Amino acid sequence: MTPEEILQGLYDETLVGNGPRVLELTDEGLRLQMEPQTMLFDALIPSLEEVGARFERGDFFVPEMLIAGKAMAGAMAVLRPLLAETGVETIGKFLMGTVKGDVHDIGKNLVNIMLEGAGFEVIDLGVQVAPEKFVSAIEEHQPDIVGFSAFLTTTMPMFKANLNALEKAGIRNDVIVMVGGAPVTQEYADAVGADGYAADASATVKRAKALLDEKRTKVPA
Ligand code: B12
């Protein structure tokens, strides 16, 4: 197969949720020395975007979304170590979780991989993380940054609930708060009082590093 055929295959087979075939194509791509990033950004992510568009039009339903998501997650399990493989020193601690009421984790997992690749130590609390769980994990792990991920307009208000819980626990100023997820915007992030927002995984890495630099230069030596 040519790299173009692999990319087309990854796109088509993710779209129909053919997990085993997506895995085979991922392996074949790697055998052909294709870049993991190319398979991710030129085939797998665009395919999930198309899944979302079809769901919006009413051509796809939840089961289709689920098997497409699973097919993508299978490929990610193979690509993950390769994407994170850089051997750089730890530059900071990032605590991440999908907010309460929300089970979407593919975007969050991708952000985690990129953060790890950039040298962050990532602690992932998983999905459906309640405000009190974020609070106790921050107290336990003392991260530099905490990230809230939300993929539904109905769960985005949990950002504010989480921030309120941090305030109440007296730890709001100890940690940088970043928010993200498909429906989230910079305006929304500003409105809830988050310190940072990013639209995708690589922008998250850049923004996280910049926020960390800002914080560290503010701290008196
Ligand atoms: C796969 C999928 C599912 C799967 C999730 C599987 C999983 N394990 O994640 C399943 C089937 C479970 C699902 C369920 C539902 N889903 Co859904 N789902 C999707 C779909 C198709 C893809 C999401 C995805 O993973 N995209 C791929 C990643 C890579 O996305 P991404 O946005 O590019 O992620 C980047 C950024 O957001 C950012 N980022 C992410 N997190 C964070 C965190 C921080 C801190 C930062 C800085 C950045 C950041 O970086 C990521 C990487 O680059 C989207 C469509 C879409 N276009 O998003 C709908 C979508 C999100 N789902 C939707 C809906 C409505 C639902 C359901 C309510 C459906 C239902 N009727 O039951 C349920 C809700 C379940 C729940 N309680 O959470 C809607 C949401 C509409 C809205 N605005 O509220 C969408 C947009 C589809 C649509 N077009 O209508 N879904």
Coordinates of C-alpha atoms and ligand atoms in Angstrom, one line a residue:
M1 CA 0.0 0.0 0.0
T2 CA 1.1 3.6 -0.5
P3 CA 1.1 6.1 2.3
E4 CA -1.8 7.9 0.6
E5 CA -3.8 4.6 0.6
I6 CA -3.0 4.1 4.2
L7 CA -4.3 7.6 5.1
Q8 CA -7.4 7.2 3.0
G9 CA -8.0 3.7 4.6
L10 CA -7.5 5.1 8.1
Y11 CA -10.0 7.9 7.4
D12 CA -12.6 5.5 5.8
E13 CA -12.3 2.7 8.3
T14 CA -12.4 5.0 11.4
L15 CA -15.6 6.6 9.9
V16 CA -17.3 3.2 9.8
G17 CA -15.8 2.1 13.2
N18 CA -13.8 -0.8 11.9
G19 CA -11.4 -1.0 14.8
P20 CA -9.4 -4.1 13.7
R21 CA -8.8 -2.7 10.2
V22 CA -7.8 0.7 11.7
L23 CA -5.2 -1.1 13.8
E24 CA -3.8 -3.0 10.8
L25 CA -3.5 0.1 8.8
T26 CA -1.8 1.9 11.7
D27 CA 0.7 -0.9 11.9
E28 CA 1.2 -0.9 8.2
G29 CA 1.8 2.8 8.2
L30 CA 4.4 2.5 10.8
R31 CA 6.1 -0.3 8.9
L32 CA 6.3 2.1 5.9
Q33 CA 7.9 4.6 8.3
M34 CA 5.0 7.0 8.1
E35 CA 5.0 9.7 10.8
P36 CA 2.6 9.0 13.7
Q37 CA 1.6 12.7 13.5
T38 CA 0.6 12.4 9.9
M39 CA -1.7 9.5 10.6
L40 CA -3.2 11.3 13.5
F41 CA -3.7 14.8 12.0
D42 CA -4.3 13.9 8.3
A43 CA -6.6 10.9 8.8
L44 CA -7.8 10.0 12.3
I45 CA -8.8 13.4 13.5
P46 CA -10.4 14.5 10.2
S47 CA -12.4 11.3 10.3
L48 CA -13.8 11.9 13.7
E49 CA -14.6 15.5 12.6
E50 CA -16.7 14.0 9.8
V51 CA -18.3 11.6 12.3
G52 CA -19.4 14.7 14.3
A53 CA -20.7 16.4 11.2
R54 CA -22.8 13.4 10.3
F55 CA -24.1 13.1 13.8
E56 CA -25.1 16.8 13.6
R57 CA -26.9 16.2 10.3
G58 CA -28.7 13.2 11.7
D59 CA -27.0 10.7 9.4
F60 CA -25.1 9.1 12.4
F61 CA -26.3 8.2 15.9
V62 CA -24.6 7.5 19.2
P63 CA -23.6 3.9 18.4
E64 CA -21.8 5.1 15.2
M65 CA -20.0 7.8 17.2
L66 CA -19.0 5.3 19.8
I67 CA -17.5 2.7 17.5
A68 CA -15.7 5.4 15.5
G69 CA -14.3 6.8 18.8
K70 CA -13.2 3.3 19.8
A71 CA -11.5 2.6 16.5
M72 CA -9.6 5.9 16.9
A73 CA -8.7 5.0 20.5
G74 CA -7.3 1.7 19.3
A75 CA -4.9 3.4 16.9
M76 CA -4.0 5.9 19.6
A77 CA -2.9 3.2 21.9
V78 CA -0.3 2.2 19.3
L79 CA 0.7 5.7 18.4
R80 CA 0.8 7.1 22.0
P81 CA 4.3 5.9 23.0
L82 CA 5.7 7.1 19.7
L83 CA 4.1 10.5 20.0
A84 CA 5.3 10.9 23.6
E85 CA 8.8 9.6 22.9
T86 CA 11.2 12.5 23.3
G87 CA 13.1 11.8 26.4
V88 CA 13.1 15.5 27.5
E89 CA 13.2 16.5 31.2
T90 CA 10.1 17.1 33.2
I91 CA 9.1 20.8 32.9
G92 CA 6.0 20.8 35.1
K93 CA 3.1 18.8 36.5
F94 CA -0.2 18.8 34.7
L95 CA -3.4 17.4 36.3
M96 CA -6.1 16.7 33.8
G97 CA -9.7 15.5 33.8
T98 CA -13.0 15.5 31.9
V99 CA -15.6 17.3 33.9
K100 CA -18.5 15.8 35.8
G101 CA -21.4 14.6 33.5
D102 CA -19.1 14.2 30.5
V103 CA -17.6 11.0 29.1
H104 CA -15.7 12.4 26.1
D105 CA -12.0 11.6 26.6
I106 CA -10.4 11.3 23.1
G107 CA -9.5 15.0 22.9
K108 CA -8.3 15.0 26.5
N109 CA -6.1 11.9 25.9
L110 CA -4.6 13.4 22.9
V111 CA -3.7 16.6 24.8
N112 CA -2.1 14.4 27.5
I113 CA 0.0 12.6 25.0
M114 CA 1.3 15.9 23.5
L115 CA 2.0 17.3 27.0
E116 CA 3.9 14.2 27.9
G117 CA 5.8 14.5 24.7
A118 CA 6.7 18.1 25.6
G119 CA 8.1 17.0 29.0
F120 CA 5.1 17.5 31.3
E121 CA 4.3 14.9 34.0
V122 CA 0.6 14.3 33.4
I123 CA -1.8 13.0 36.0
D124 CA -5.0 11.9 34.4
L125 CA -8.1 11.7 36.6
G126 CA -10.2 10.3 33.8
V127 CA -13.8 11.2 32.9
Q128 CA -16.8 12.4 35.0
V129 CA -14.5 14.1 37.5
A130 CA -16.5 15.9 40.2
P131 CA -15.2 19.3 41.6
E132 CA -14.3 17.8 45.0
K133 CA -12.2 15.1 43.3
F134 CA -10.3 17.9 41.4
V135 CA -9.8 19.7 44.8
S136 CA -8.4 16.6 46.6
A137 CA -6.2 15.6 43.6
I138 CA -4.7 19.2 43.5
E139 CA -4.1 19.0 47.3
E140 CA -2.4 15.6 46.9
H141 CA -0.3 16.1 43.7
Q142 CA 0.4 19.9 43.9
P143 CA 0.3 20.3 40.1
D144 CA 1.5 23.5 38.3
I145 CA -1.5 23.4 36.0
V146 CA -4.9 21.8 36.1
G147 CA -6.9 21.2 32.9
F148 CA -10.7 20.8 32.6
S149 CA -12.0 19.2 29.5
A150 CA -15.7 19.4 28.4
F151 CA -17.3 18.4 25.1
L152 CA -20.9 19.3 25.7
T153 CA -22.5 22.7 26.0
T154 CA -24.4 21.2 29.0
T155 CA -21.2 20.3 30.9
M156 CA -19.2 23.4 30.1
P157 CA -20.8 25.1 33.2
M158 CA -18.8 22.6 35.3
F159 CA -15.7 24.8 34.6
K160 CA -17.3 27.5 36.8
A161 CA -18.4 24.9 39.4
N162 CA -14.8 23.5 39.5
L163 CA -13.3 27.0 39.9
N164 CA -15.8 27.8 42.7
A165 CA -14.7 24.6 44.5
L166 CA -11.1 25.6 44.2
E167 CA -11.8 29.1 45.6
K168 CA -13.8 27.5 48.4
A169 CA -10.9 25.2 49.3
G170 CA -8.5 28.2 49.2
I171 CA -6.3 26.7 46.5
R172 CA -7.4 28.8 43.4
N173 CA -4.2 30.8 43.4
D174 CA -1.9 27.8 43.8
V175 CA -2.6 26.4 40.4
I176 CA -3.0 27.6 36.8
V177 CA -6.4 26.6 35.3
M178 CA -6.7 25.7 31.7
V179 CA -9.9 24.7 29.9
G180 CA -10.7 23.2 26.6
G181 CA -12.9 20.8 24.5
A182 CA -14.8 21.0 21.3
P183 CA -17.4 23.6 22.2
V184 CA -15.2 25.8 24.3
T185 CA -14.0 29.2 23.2
Q186 CA -11.5 31.8 24.4
E187 CA -14.5 34.0 25.3
Y188 CA -16.0 31.3 27.4
A189 CA -12.7 30.6 29.1
D190 CA -12.4 34.3 30.0
A191 CA -16.0 34.5 31.2
V192 CA -15.5 31.7 33.7
G193 CA -12.2 33.1 34.9
A194 CA -9.9 30.4 33.6
D195 CA -6.2 31.3 33.1
G196 CA -5.8 29.7 29.7
Y197 CA -7.6 28.1 26.8
A198 CA -6.4 26.2 23.7
A199 CA -8.2 24.8 20.7
D200 CA -6.1 21.8 20.2
A201 CA -3.3 19.7 21.6
S202 CA -0.3 21.5 20.2
A203 CA -1.7 24.9 21.1
T204 CA -2.3 23.5 24.6
V205 CA 1.4 22.6 24.9
K206 CA 2.4 26.1 23.8
R207 CA 0.0 27.9 26.1
A208 CA 0.8 25.7 29.0
K209 CA 4.5 26.4 28.7
A210 CA 3.9 30.2 28.3
L211 CA 1.6 30.2 31.4
L212 CA 4.2 28.3 33.4
D213 CA 6.9 30.7 32.3
E214 CA 4.8 33.7 33.4
K215 CA 4.0 32.1 36.7
R216 CA 7.7 31.2 37.4
T217 CA 9.0 34.7 36.5
K218 CA 6.4 36.2 38.9
V219 CA 7.6 34.1 41.9
P220 CA 10.4 36.0 43.7
A221 CA 13.6 34.1 43.7
Ligands
B12_1 C1 -16.7 10.4 19.7 C2 -17.8 11.2 20.3 C3 -18.6 10.7 21.3 C4 -18.3 9.4 22.0 C5 -17.2 9.7 23.0 C6 -16.1 8.6 23.1 C7 -15.0 9.0 23.9 N1 -14.4 8.0 24.6 O1 -14.5 10.1 24.0 C8 -19.7 9.0 22.6 C9 -20.4 8.1 21.7 C10 -19.6 8.3 24.0 C11 -20.4 10.4 22.7 C12 -21.5 10.6 23.5 C13 -22.2 11.8 23.4 N2 -22.0 12.8 22.6 CO1 -20.4 13.0 21.5 N3 -19.1 13.2 20.2 C14 -18.1 12.5 19.7 C15 -17.4 13.2 18.5 C16 -17.9 12.5 17.2 C17 -15.9 13.3 18.5 C18 -15.3 13.9 19.8 C19 -13.8 13.7 19.7 O2 -13.3 12.8 20.4 N4 -13.1 14.4 18.8 C20 -11.7 14.2 18.6 C21 -10.8 15.1 19.5 C22 -9.4 15.0 19.1 O3 -11.5 16.3 19.5 P1 -11.1 17.8 19.6 O4 -12.2 18.7 19.9 O5 -10.4 18.2 18.4 O6 -10.1 17.9 20.9 C23 -9.1 18.9 21.0 C24 -9.6 20.1 21.7 O7 -11.0 20.1 22.1 C25 -8.6 20.3 22.8 N5 -9.0 19.9 24.1 C26 -9.7 18.8 24.6 N6 -9.7 18.8 25.9 C27 -9.0 19.8 26.3 C28 -8.7 20.2 27.6 C29 -7.9 21.3 27.8 C30 -7.5 21.7 29.2 C31 -7.4 22.0 26.7 C32 -6.6 23.2 26.9 C33 -7.7 21.6 25.4 C34 -8.5 20.5 25.2 O8 -7.5 19.5 22.4 C35 -8.0 18.3 21.7 C36 -6.9 17.7 20.9 O9 -6.4 18.4 19.8 C37 -18.0 14.7 18.7 C38 -18.0 15.5 17.4 C39 -17.0 16.6 17.4 N7 -16.9 17.3 16.3 O10 -16.3 16.9 18.4 C40 -19.3 14.5 19.3 C41 -20.0 15.5 20.2 C42 -19.0 16.2 21.1 N8 -20.9 14.8 21.0 C43 -22.1 15.4 21.1 C44 -23.2 14.8 21.8 C45 -24.5 15.6 21.8 C46 -23.1 13.6 22.6 C47 -24.2 13.0 23.4 C48 -25.0 14.0 24.3 C49 -25.1 12.2 22.5 C50 -26.3 11.6 23.1 N9 -27.5 12.0 22.7 O11 -26.2 10.7 24.0 C51 -23.4 12.0 24.3 C52 -23.0 12.6 25.6 C53 -22.4 11.6 26.6 C54 -21.8 12.3 27.8 N10 -22.5 12.3 28.9 O12 -20.7 12.7 27.8 C55 -22.1 16.7 20.5 C56 -22.0 17.9 21.5 C57 -22.9 19.0 21.1 C58 -22.7 20.1 22.1 N11 -22.2 21.2 21.6 O13 -23.0 20.0 23.3 C59 -20.9 16.6 19.5 C60 -20.2 17.9 19.2 C61 -21.5 16.0 18.2 C62 -22.3 17.0 17.4 N12 -21.8 17.6 16.4 O14 -23.5 17.2 17.8 N13 -19.8 11.2 21.8

